[in-house]
XYZ file of N, CA and C in Angstrom:
807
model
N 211.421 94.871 -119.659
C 212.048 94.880 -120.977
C 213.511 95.294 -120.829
N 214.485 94.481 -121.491
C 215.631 95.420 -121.501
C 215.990 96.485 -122.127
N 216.709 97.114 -121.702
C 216.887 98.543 -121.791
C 218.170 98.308 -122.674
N 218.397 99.458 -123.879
C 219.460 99.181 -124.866
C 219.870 100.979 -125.002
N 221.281 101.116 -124.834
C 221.939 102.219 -125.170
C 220.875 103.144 -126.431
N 220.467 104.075 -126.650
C 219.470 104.549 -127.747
C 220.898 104.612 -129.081
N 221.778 105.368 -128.701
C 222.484 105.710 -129.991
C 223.014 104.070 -130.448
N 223.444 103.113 -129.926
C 224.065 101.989 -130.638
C 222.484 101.377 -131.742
N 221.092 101.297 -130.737
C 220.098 100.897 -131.542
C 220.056 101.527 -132.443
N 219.689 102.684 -132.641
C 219.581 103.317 -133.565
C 220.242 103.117 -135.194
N 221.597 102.523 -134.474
C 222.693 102.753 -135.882
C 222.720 101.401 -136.222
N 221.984 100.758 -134.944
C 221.743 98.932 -135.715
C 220.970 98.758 -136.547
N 219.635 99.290 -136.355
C 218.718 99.815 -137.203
C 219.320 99.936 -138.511
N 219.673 101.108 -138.426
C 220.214 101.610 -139.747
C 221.278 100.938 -140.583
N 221.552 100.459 -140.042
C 222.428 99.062 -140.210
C 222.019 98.219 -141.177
N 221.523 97.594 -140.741
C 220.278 96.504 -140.894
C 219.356 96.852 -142.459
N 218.768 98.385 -142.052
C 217.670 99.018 -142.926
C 218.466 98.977 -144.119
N 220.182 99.644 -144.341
C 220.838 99.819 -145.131
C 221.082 98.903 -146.001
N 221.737 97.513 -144.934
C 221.609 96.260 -145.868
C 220.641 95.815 -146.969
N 219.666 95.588 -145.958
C 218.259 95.228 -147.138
C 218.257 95.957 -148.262
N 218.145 97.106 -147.810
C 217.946 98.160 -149.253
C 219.380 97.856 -150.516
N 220.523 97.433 -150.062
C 221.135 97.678 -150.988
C 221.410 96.060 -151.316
N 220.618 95.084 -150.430
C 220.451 93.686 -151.419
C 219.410 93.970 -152.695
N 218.133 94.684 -151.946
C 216.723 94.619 -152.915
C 217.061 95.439 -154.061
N 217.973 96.581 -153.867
C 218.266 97.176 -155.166
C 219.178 96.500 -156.240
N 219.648 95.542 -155.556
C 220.541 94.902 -157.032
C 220.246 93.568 -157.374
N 218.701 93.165 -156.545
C 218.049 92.157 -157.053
C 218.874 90.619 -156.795
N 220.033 90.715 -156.020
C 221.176 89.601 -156.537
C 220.956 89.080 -154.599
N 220.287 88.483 -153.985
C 221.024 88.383 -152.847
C 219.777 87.142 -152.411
N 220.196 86.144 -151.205
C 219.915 84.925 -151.259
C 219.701 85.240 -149.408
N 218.498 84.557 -149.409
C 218.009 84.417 -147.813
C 218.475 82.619 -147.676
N 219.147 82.391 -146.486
C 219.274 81.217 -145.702
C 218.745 81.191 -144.467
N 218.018 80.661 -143.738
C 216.743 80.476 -142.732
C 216.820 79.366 -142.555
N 216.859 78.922 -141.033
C 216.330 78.276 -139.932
C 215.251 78.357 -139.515
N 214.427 77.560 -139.356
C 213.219 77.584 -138.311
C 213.415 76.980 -137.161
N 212.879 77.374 -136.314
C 212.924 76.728 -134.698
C 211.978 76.802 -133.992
N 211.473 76.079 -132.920
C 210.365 76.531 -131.827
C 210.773 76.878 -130.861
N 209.953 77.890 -129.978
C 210.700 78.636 -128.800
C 209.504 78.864 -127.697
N 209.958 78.780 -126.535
C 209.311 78.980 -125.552
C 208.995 80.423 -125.372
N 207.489 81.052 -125.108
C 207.188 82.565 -124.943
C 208.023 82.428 -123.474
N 207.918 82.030 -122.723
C 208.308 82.648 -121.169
C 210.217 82.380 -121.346
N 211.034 82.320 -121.970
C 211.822 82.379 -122.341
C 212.295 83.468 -123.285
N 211.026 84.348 -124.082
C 211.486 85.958 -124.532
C 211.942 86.828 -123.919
N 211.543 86.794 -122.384
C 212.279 87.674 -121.431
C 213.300 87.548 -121.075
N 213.611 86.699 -121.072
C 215.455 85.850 -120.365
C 216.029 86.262 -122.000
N 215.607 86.384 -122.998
C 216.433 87.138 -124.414
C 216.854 87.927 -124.539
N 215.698 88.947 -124.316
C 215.599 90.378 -124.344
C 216.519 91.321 -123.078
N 216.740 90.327 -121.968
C 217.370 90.765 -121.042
C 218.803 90.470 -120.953
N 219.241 89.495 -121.907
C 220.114 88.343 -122.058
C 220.928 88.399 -120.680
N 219.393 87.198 -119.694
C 219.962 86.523 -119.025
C 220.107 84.807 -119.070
N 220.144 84.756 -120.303
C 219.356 83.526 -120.464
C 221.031 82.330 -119.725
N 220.560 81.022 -120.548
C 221.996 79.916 -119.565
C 223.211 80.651 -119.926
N 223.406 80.729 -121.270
C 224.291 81.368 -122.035
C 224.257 82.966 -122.376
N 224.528 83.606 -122.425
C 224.725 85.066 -122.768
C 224.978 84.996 -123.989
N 224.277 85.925 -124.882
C 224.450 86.331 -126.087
C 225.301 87.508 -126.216
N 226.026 87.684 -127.004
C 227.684 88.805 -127.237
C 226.497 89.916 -126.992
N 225.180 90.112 -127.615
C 224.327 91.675 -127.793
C 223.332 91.115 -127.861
N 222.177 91.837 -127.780
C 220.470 91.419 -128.303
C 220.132 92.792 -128.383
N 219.491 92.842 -129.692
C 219.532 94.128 -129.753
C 218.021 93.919 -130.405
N 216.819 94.292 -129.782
C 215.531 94.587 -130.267
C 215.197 95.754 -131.197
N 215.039 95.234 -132.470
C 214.648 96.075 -133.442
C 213.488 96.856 -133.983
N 212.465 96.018 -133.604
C 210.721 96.541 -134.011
C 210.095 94.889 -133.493
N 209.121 95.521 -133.768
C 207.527 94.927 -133.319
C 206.315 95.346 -134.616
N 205.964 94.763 -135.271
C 205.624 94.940 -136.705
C 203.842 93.629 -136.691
N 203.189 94.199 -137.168
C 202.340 92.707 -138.120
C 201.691 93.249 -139.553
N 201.639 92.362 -140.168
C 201.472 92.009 -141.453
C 200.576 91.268 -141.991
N 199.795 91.313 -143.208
C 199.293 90.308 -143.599
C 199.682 90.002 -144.944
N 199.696 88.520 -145.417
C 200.195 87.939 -146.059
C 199.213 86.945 -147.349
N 198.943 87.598 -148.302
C 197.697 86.553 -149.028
C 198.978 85.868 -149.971
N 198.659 84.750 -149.923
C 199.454 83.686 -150.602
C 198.462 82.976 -152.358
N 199.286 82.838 -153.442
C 198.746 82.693 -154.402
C 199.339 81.221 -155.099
N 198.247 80.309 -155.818
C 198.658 79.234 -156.296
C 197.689 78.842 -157.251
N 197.819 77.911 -158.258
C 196.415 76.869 -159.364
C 195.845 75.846 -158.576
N 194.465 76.618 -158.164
C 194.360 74.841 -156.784
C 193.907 73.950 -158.457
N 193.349 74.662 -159.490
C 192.809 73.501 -160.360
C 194.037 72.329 -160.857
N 195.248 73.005 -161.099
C 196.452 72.231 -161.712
C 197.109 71.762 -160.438
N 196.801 71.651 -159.089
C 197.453 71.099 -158.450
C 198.663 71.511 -157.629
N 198.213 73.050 -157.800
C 199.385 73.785 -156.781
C 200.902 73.705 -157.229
N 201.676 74.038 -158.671
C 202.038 73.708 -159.232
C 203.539 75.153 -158.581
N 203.225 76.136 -157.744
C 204.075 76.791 -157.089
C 204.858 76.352 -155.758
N 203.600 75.959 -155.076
C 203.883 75.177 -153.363
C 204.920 74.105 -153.697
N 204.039 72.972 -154.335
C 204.756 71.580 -154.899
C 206.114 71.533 -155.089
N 206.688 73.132 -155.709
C 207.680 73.124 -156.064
C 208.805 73.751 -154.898
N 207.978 74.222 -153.956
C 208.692 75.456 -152.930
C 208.900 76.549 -153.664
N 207.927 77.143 -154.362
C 207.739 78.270 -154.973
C 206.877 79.317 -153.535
N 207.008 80.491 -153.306
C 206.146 80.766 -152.541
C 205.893 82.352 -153.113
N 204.683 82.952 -154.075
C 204.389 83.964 -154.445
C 203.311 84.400 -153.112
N 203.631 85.784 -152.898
C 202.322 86.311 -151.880
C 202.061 88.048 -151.997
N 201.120 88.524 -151.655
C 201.237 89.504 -151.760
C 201.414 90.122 -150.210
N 202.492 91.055 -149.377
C 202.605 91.503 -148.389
C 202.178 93.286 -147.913
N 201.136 93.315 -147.601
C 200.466 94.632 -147.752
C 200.701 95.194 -148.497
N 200.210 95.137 -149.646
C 200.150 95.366 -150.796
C 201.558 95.531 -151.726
N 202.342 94.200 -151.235
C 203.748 94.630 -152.160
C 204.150 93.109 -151.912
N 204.327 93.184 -153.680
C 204.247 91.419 -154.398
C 206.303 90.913 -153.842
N 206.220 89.409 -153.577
C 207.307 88.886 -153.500
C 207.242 87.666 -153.974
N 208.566 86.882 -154.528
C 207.837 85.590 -154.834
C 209.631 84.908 -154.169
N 209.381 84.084 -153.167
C 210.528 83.414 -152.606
C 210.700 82.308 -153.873
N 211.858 81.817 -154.344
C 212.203 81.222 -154.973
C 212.988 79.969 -154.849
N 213.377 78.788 -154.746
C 214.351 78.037 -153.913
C 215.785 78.287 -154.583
N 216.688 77.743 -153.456
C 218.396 77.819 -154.032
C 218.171 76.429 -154.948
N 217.735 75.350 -153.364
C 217.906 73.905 -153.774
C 219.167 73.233 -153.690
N 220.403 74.308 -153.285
C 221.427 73.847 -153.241
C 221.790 72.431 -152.247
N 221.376 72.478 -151.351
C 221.672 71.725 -150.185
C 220.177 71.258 -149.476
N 220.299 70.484 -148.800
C 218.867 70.136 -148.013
C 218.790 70.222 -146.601
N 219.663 71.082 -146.197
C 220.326 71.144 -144.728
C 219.248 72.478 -143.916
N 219.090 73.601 -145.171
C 218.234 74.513 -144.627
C 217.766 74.900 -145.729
N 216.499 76.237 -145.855
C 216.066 76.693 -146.646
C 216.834 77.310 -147.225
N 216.674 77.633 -148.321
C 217.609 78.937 -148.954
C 216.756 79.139 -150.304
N 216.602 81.006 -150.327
C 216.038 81.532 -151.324
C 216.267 82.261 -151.927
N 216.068 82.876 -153.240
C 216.714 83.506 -153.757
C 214.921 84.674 -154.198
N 214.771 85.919 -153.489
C 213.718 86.628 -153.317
C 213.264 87.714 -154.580
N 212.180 87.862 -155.001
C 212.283 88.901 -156.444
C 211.078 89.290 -155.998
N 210.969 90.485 -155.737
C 210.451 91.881 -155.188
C 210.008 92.600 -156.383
N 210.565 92.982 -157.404
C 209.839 93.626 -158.689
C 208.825 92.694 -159.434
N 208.064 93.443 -159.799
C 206.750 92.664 -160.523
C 207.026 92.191 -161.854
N 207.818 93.238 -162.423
C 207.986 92.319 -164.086
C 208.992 91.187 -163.823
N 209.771 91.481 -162.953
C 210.787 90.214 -162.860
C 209.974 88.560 -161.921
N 209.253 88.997 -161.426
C 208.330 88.256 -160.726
C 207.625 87.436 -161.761
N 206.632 88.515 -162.914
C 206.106 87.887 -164.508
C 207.164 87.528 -165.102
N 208.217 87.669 -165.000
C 209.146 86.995 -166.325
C 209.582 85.382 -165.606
N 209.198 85.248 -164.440
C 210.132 83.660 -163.758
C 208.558 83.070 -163.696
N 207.221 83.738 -163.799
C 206.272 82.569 -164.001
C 206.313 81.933 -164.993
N 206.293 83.072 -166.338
C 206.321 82.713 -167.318
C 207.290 81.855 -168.071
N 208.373 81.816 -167.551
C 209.913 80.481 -167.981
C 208.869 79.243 -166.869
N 208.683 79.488 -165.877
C 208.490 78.079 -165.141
C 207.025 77.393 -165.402
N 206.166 78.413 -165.508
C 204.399 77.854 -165.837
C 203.972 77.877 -167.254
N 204.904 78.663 -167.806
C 204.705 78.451 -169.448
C 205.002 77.866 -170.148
N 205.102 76.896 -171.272
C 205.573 75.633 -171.832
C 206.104 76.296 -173.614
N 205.350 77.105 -173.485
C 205.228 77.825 -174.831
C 205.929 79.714 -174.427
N 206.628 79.624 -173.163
C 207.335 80.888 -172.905
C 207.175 81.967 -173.528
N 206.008 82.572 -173.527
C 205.352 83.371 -174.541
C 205.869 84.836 -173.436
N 205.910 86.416 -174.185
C 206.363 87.240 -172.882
C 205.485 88.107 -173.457
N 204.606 88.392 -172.306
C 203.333 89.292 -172.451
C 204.551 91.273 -172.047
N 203.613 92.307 -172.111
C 203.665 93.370 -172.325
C 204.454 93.695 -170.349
N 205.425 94.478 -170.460
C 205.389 95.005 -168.730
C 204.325 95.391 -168.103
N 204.301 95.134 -167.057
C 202.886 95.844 -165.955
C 204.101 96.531 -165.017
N 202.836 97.887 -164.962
C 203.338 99.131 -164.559
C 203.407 98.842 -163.237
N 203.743 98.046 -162.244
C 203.689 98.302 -161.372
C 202.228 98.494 -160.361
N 201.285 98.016 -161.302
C 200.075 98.280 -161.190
C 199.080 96.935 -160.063
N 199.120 97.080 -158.945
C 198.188 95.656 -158.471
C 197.913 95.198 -158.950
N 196.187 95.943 -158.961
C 195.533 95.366 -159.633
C 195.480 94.430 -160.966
N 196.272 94.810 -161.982
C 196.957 94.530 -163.387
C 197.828 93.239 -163.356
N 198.160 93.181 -162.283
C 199.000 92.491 -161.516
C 198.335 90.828 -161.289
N 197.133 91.105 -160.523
C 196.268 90.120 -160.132
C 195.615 89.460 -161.707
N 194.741 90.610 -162.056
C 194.530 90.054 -163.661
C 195.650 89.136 -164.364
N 196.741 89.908 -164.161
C 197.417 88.852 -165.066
C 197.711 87.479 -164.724
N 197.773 87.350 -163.307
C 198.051 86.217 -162.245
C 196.831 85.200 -162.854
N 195.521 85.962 -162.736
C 194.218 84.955 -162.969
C 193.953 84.997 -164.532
N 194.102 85.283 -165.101
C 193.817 85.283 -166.628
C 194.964 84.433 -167.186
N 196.034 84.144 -166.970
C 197.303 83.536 -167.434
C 197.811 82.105 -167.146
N 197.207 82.019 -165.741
C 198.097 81.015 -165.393
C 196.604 80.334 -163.732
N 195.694 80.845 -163.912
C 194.966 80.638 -162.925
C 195.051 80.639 -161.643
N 195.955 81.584 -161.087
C 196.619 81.663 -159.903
C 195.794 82.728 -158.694
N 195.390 82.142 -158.031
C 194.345 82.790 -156.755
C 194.813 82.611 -155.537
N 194.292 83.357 -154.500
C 194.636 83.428 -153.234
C 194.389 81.839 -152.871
N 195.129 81.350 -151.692
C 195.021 79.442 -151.244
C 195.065 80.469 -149.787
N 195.525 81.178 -149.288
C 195.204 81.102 -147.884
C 195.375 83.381 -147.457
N 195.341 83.605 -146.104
C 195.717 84.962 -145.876
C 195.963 84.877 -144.417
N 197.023 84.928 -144.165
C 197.581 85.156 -142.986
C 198.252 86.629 -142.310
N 197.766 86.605 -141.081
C 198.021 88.032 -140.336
C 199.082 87.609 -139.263
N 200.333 88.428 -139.084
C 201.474 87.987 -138.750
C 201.587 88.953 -137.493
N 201.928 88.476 -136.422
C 202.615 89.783 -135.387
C 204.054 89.493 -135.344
N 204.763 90.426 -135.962
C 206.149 89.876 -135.595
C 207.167 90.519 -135.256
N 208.376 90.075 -134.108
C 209.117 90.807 -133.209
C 210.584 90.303 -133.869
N 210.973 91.406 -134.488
C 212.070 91.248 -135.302
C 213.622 91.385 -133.840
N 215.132 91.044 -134.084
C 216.227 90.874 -133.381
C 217.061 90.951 -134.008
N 218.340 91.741 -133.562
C 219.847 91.478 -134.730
C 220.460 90.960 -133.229
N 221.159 89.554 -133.438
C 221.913 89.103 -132.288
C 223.173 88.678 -132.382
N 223.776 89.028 -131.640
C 225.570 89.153 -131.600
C 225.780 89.764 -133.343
N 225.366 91.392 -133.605
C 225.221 92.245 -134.454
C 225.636 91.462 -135.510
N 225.587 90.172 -136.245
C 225.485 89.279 -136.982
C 224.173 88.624 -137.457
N 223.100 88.026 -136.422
C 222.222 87.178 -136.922
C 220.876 87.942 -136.886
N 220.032 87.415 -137.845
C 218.700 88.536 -137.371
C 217.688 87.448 -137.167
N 217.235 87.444 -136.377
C 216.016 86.374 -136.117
C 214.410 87.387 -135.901
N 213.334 86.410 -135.903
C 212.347 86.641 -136.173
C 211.292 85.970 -135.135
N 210.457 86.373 -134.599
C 209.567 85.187 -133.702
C 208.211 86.001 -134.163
N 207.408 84.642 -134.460
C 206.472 85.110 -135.197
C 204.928 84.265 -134.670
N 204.264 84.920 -134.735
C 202.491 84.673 -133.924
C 201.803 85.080 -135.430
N 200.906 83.858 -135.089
C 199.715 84.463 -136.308
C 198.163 84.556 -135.824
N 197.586 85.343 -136.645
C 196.127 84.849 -136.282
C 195.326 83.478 -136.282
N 196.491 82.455 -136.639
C 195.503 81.374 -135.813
C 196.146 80.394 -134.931
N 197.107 81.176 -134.744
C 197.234 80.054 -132.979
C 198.421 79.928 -132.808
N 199.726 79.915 -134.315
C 200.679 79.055 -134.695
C 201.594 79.978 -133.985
N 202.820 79.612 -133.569
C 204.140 80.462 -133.583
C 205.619 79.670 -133.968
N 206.195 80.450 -134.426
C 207.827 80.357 -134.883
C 208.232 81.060 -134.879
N 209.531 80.589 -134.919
C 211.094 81.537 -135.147
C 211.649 80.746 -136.111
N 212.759 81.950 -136.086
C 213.657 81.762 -137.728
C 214.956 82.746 -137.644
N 215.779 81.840 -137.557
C 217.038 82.805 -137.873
C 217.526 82.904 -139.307
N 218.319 84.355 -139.955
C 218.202 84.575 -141.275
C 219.832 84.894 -141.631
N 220.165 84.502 -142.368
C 221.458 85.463 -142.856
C 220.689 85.647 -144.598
N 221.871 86.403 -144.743
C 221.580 87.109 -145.885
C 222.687 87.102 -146.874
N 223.110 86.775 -147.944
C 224.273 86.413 -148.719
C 224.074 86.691 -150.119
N 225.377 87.546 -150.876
C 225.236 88.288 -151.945
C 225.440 86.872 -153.385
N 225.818 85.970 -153.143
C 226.063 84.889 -153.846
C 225.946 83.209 -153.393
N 225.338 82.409 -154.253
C 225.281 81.099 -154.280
C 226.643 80.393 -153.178
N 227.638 80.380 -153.538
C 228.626 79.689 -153.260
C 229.068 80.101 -151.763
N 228.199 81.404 -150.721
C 228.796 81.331 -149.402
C 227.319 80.847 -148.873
N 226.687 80.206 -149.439
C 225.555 79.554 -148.774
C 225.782 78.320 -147.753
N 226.188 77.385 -148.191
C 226.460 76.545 -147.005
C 227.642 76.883 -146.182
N 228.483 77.751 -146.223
C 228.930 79.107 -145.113
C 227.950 79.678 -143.965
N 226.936 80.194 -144.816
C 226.114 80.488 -143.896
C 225.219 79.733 -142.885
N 224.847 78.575 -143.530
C 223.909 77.062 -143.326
C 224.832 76.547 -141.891
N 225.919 76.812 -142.269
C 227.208 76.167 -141.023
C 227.469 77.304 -140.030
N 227.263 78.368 -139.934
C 227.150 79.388 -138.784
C 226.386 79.617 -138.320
N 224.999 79.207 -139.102
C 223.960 79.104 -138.570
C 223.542 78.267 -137.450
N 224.438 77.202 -137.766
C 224.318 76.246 -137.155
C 224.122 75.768 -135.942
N 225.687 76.331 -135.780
C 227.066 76.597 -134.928
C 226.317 77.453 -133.935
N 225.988 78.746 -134.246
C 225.033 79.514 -133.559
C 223.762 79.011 -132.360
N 223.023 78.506 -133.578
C 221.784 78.066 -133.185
C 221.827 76.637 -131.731
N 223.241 76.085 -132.273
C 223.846 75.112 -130.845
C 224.660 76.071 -130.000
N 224.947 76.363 -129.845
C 225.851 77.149 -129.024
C 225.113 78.136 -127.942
N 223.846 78.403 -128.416
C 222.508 79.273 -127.487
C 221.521 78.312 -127.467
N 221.705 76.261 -127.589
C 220.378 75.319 -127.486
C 219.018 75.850 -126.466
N 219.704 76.735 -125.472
C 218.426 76.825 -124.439
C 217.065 77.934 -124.470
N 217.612 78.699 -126.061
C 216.523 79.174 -126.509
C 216.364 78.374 -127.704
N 216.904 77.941 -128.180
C 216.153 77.700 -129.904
C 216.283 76.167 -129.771
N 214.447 75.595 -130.291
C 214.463 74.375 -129.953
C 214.218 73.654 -131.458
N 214.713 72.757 -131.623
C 215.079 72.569 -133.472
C 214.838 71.095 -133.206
N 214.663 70.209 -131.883
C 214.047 69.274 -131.989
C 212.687 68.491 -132.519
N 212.552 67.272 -133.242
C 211.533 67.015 -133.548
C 211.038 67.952 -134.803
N 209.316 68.024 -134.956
C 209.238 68.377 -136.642
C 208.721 70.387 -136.213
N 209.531 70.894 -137.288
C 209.253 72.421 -136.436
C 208.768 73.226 -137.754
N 207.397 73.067 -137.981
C 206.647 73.764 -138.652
C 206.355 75.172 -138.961
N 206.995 75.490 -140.073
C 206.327 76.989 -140.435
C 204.953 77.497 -140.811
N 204.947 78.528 -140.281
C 203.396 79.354 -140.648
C 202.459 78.943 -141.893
N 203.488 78.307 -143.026
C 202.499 78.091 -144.072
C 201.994 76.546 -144.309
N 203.174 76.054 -143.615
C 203.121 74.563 -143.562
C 201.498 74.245 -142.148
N 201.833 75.157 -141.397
C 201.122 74.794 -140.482
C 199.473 75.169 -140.923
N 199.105 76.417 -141.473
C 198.263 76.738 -142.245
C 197.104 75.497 -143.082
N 198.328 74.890 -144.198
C 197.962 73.922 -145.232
C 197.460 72.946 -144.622
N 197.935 72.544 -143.723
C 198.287 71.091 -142.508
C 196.422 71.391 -141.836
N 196.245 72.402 -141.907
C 194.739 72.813 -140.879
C 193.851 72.851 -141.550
N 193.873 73.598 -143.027
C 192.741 74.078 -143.538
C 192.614 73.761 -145.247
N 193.980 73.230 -145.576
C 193.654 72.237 -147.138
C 194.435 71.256 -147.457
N 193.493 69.860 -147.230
C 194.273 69.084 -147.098
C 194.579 68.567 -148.609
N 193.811 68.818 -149.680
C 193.941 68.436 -150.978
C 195.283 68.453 -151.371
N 195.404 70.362 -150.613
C 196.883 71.155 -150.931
C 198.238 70.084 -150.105
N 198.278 69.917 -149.099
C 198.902 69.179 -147.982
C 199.246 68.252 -148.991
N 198.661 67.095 -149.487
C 198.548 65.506 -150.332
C 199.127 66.118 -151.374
N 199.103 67.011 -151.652
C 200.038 67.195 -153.100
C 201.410 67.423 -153.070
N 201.457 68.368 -152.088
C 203.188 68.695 -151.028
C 203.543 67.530 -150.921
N 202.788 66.736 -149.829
C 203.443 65.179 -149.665
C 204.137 64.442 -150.899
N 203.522 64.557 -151.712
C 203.197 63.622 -153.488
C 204.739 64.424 -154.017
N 205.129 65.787 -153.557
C 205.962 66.372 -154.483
C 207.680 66.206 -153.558
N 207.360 66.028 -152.866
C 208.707 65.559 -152.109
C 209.008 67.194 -151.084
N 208.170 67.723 -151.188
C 208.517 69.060 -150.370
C 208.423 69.526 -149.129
N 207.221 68.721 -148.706
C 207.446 68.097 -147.155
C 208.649 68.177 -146.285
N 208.906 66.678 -147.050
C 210.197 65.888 -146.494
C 211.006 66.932 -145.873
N 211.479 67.449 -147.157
C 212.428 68.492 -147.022
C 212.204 69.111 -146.093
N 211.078 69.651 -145.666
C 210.835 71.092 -144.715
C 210.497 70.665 -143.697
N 210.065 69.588 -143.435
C 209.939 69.081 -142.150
C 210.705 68.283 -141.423
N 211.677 67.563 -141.892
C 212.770 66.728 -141.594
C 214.145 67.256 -141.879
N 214.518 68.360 -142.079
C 215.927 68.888 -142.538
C 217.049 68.240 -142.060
N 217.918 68.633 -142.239
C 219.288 67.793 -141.743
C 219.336 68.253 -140.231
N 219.852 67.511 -139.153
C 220.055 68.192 -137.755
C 221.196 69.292 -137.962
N 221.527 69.632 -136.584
C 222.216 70.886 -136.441
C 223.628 70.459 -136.784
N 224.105 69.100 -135.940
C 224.717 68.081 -136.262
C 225.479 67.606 -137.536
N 224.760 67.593 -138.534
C 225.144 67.040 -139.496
C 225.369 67.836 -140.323
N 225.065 69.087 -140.201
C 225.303 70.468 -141.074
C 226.732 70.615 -141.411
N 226.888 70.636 -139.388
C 228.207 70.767 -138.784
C 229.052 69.796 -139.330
N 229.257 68.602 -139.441
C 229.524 67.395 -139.700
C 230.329 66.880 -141.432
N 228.994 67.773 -142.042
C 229.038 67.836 -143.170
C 229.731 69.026 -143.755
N 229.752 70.547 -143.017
C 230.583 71.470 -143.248
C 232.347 70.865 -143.367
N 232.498 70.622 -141.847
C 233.864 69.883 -141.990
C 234.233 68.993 -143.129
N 233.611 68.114 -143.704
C 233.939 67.350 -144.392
C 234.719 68.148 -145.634
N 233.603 68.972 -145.700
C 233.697 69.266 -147.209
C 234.962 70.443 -147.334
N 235.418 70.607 -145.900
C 235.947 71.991 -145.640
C 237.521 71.378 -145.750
N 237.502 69.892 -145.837
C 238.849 68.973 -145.856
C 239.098 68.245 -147.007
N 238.085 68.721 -147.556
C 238.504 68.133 -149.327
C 239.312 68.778 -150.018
């Protein structure tokens, strides 16, 4: 394993820990993500950064797993997925990823972590008649009731995650991730306080992600944990994704290439 100065980790950490906390507290901040596939016998040449290219730092952060129950209407047709809605509950603490939609180059989300704010965006998007029920305290359970009594929304799958978190060249934070059934990915993340430095980020990402090709492999179709999930074990769910155009998107994204390509362009208008 490589060996990392203790006091610089430490304050990367904290770094890092600090950020999050002061995106999640003001509710305002937008995940942009890459997915990629990566070779395991190639984690060591990372972690050591001996890899073709040298990375400026690699700085190993934790080693973590998780489980993840994911919620949707299988009767109405999965009317969250369809949309790239993704509500789940993460040991016992509700999130619901949301899309930007801005661009089709990468993901981008916009994340809501509090529960009434979580009930107030079902209720504008699954409600037709936008009716606004009473706050829940923060309460699970209360939580779930309202999920299934309202809007018919139940667990579609539960996934158990092992995952080895990275902050690299003290800029990017990536993720490599194993599940309990077989699957693995990576994902590099930035993190951005507003809409408009998103394809900023989409384009450094990029840039990045080519510039180190001999770990991160973005060739061909590079499936995430949930995609890969649906793809195995419901195909009803799968045929409806297909039907909704959401697929496409997530499985065919723009190359690294054209991000790039397309950054410039727009960077000369």
């Amino acid at each position: 394993m490589y060996l990392l100065n203790k006091i610089p980790l430490i304050q990367n950490i904290k770094n890092v820990i600090k950020q999050q906390k002061r995106y999640n507290v003001h509710q305002d901040h937008f995940e942009v993500e890459r997915k990629f596939k990566f070779d395991t016998s190639k984690v060591i040449l990372l972690e050591k950064n001996c890899g073709k290219k040298l990375f400026d730092k690699v700085t190993f952060l934790s080693e973590k797993s998780f489980t993840d129950v994911y919620y949707d209407n299988h009767l109405e047709n999965y009317p969250l997925t369809t949309k790239d809605i993704w509500l789940r509950n993460r040991d016992d603490k509700w999130e619901c990823k949301t899309p930007v939609g801005l661009t089709a180059s990468m993901d981008s989300y916009h994340e809501l972590n509090d529960i009434n704010i979580i009930k107030e965006f079902l209720e504008k998007k699954l409600d037709n008649n936008q009716r606004r029920s009473e706050d829940i305290r923060y309460n699970d359970d209360e939580f779930k009731d309202f999920l299934l009594k309202n809007y018919n929304l139940v667990p579609f799958c539960t996934i158990t995650t092992r995952r080895r978190n990275y902050l690299l060249n003290d800029k990017f934070t990536m993720v490599l991730d194993t599940t309990d059934f077989g699957h693995s990915v990576g994902e590099i993340e930035l993190i951005v306080e507003s809409q408009d430095k998103i394809q900023d980020a989409e384009r450094r990402i990029a840039s990045f992600m080519k510039e180190y090709d001999w770990f991160f492999e973005t060739e061909g179709v590079v499936m995430g944990k949930l995609l890969a999930y649906i793809s195995r074990f419901n195909k009803k769910q799968w045929e409806h994704m297909e039907n909704s155009n959401v697929l496409k998107k997530k499985l065919f994204p723009e190359t690294l290439d054209n991000v790039l390509t397309n950054g410039q362009k727009h960077q000369t208008q």
